[in-house]
């Protein structure tokens, strides 16, 4: 922090926002890993149940296709959400970095003028 930069200055606020964004991004990544683990466990169990039903009855083979469709669509939705959040995070990070660069340039001009 420069001598003229106060905790309430726009540059300090931009830095704080960037730090919060980085923290939220890490939390998001951890949550996604947990969600993927639970998704995998859920579908291992579900396909086990489907196998037990189809093999014991000799019927309901359509359950395999239904399970695959639901599993695939939920995985696609999860990964799509992750991609959308990552894109939003990256664009916000770029905006905060751009703002920080502009504020530094303005501060340098102000110091040069004085």
C-alpha positions as MATLAB code, in Angstrom:
seq = 'XXXXXXXXXXXXXXXXXXXXXXXXXXXXXXXXXXXXXXXXXXXXXXXXXXXXXXXXXXXXXXXXXXXXXXXXXXXXXXXXXXXXXXXXXXXXXXXXXXXXXXXXXXXXXXXXXX';
ca = [
       0.000    0.000    0.000;
       1.292    3.426   -0.889;
       1.377    6.315    1.583;
      -1.775    7.846    0.077;
      -3.685    4.568   -0.150;
      -6.186    4.228    2.657;
      -8.297    1.174    3.497;
     -11.278    3.012    1.932;
      -9.523    3.912   -1.312;
     -10.827    2.366   -4.535;
      -7.530    0.513   -5.025;
      -7.703   -1.051   -1.554;
     -11.341   -1.986   -2.144;
     -10.422   -3.601   -5.481;
      -7.707   -5.627   -3.766;
     -10.127   -6.746   -1.055;
     -12.686   -7.794   -3.665;
     -10.051   -9.737   -5.555;
      -8.995  -11.539   -2.366;
     -12.633  -12.410   -1.593;
     -13.105  -13.625   -5.145;
     -10.083  -15.906   -4.864;
     -11.429  -17.322   -1.590;
     -14.872  -17.947   -3.097;
     -13.290  -19.566   -6.137;
     -11.389  -22.016   -3.919;
     -14.539  -22.834   -1.935;
     -16.387  -23.415   -5.191;
     -13.704  -25.860   -6.381;
     -13.844  -27.785   -3.091;
     -17.645  -27.950   -3.212;
     -17.550  -29.245   -6.783;
     -15.132  -32.029   -5.836;
     -17.470  -33.072   -3.016;
     -20.495  -32.936   -5.307;
     -18.758  -35.126   -7.876;
     -17.843  -37.672   -5.204;
     -21.430  -37.869   -3.971;
     -22.694  -38.088   -7.563;
     -20.391  -41.055   -8.233;
     -21.401  -42.833   -5.011;
     -25.097  -42.206   -5.675;
     -24.893  -43.684   -9.155;
     -22.782  -46.663   -8.107;
     -25.549  -47.525   -5.652;
     -28.301  -46.770   -8.177;
     -26.761  -48.945  -10.873;
     -26.253  -51.686   -8.296;
     -29.966  -51.559   -7.520;
     -30.785  -51.550  -11.232;
     -28.537  -54.591  -11.729;
     -30.172  -56.418   -8.836;
     -33.681  -55.697  -10.133;
     -32.987  -56.602  -13.760;
     -31.017  -59.750  -13.017;
     -33.398  -61.039  -10.371;
     -36.570  -60.412  -12.369;
     -35.280  -60.830  -15.919;
     -37.328  -57.730  -16.780;
     -37.127  -53.951  -16.630;
     -34.009  -53.649  -18.799;
     -35.164  -50.161  -19.708;
     -33.985  -49.116  -16.229;
     -30.398  -49.183  -17.535;
     -31.235  -46.599  -20.197;
     -33.270  -44.479  -17.800;
     -30.493  -44.549  -15.209;
     -27.866  -43.657  -17.800;
     -30.008  -40.778  -19.079;
     -30.606  -39.343  -15.616;
     -26.978  -39.865  -14.538;
     -25.664  -38.239  -17.710;
     -28.013  -35.283  -17.521;
     -27.249  -34.597  -13.853;
     -23.518  -34.803  -14.540;
     -23.873  -32.473  -17.530;
     -25.861  -30.010  -15.412;
     -23.240  -30.087  -12.650;
     -20.358  -29.579  -15.062;
     -22.264  -26.891  -16.956;
     -22.841  -24.995  -13.748;
     -19.168  -25.330  -12.871;
     -18.170  -23.980  -16.290;
     -20.570  -21.042  -16.035;
     -19.326  -20.151  -12.553;
     -15.708  -20.438  -13.667;
     -16.344  -18.117  -16.615;
     -18.072  -15.595  -14.384;
     -15.270  -15.789  -11.842;
     -12.627  -15.272  -14.513;
     -14.441  -12.292  -16.031;
     -14.878  -10.725  -12.594;
     -11.223  -11.359  -11.789;
     -10.213   -9.686  -15.063;
     -12.445   -6.691  -14.310;
     -11.003   -6.257  -10.817;
      -7.463   -6.561  -12.172;
      -8.247   -4.029  -14.917;
      -9.693   -1.647  -12.333;
      -6.639   -2.065  -10.125;
      -4.356   -1.292  -13.096;
      -6.363    1.812  -13.987;
      -6.316    3.028  -10.388;
      -2.555    2.526  -10.136;
      -2.040    4.484  -13.363;
      -4.263    7.294  -12.101;
      -2.421    7.329   -8.786;
       0.923    7.475  -10.565;
      -0.293   10.392  -12.711;
      -1.533   12.219   -9.633;
       1.822   11.727   -7.888;
       3.668   12.897  -11.004;
       1.520   16.046  -11.221;
       2.166   16.987   -7.602;
];
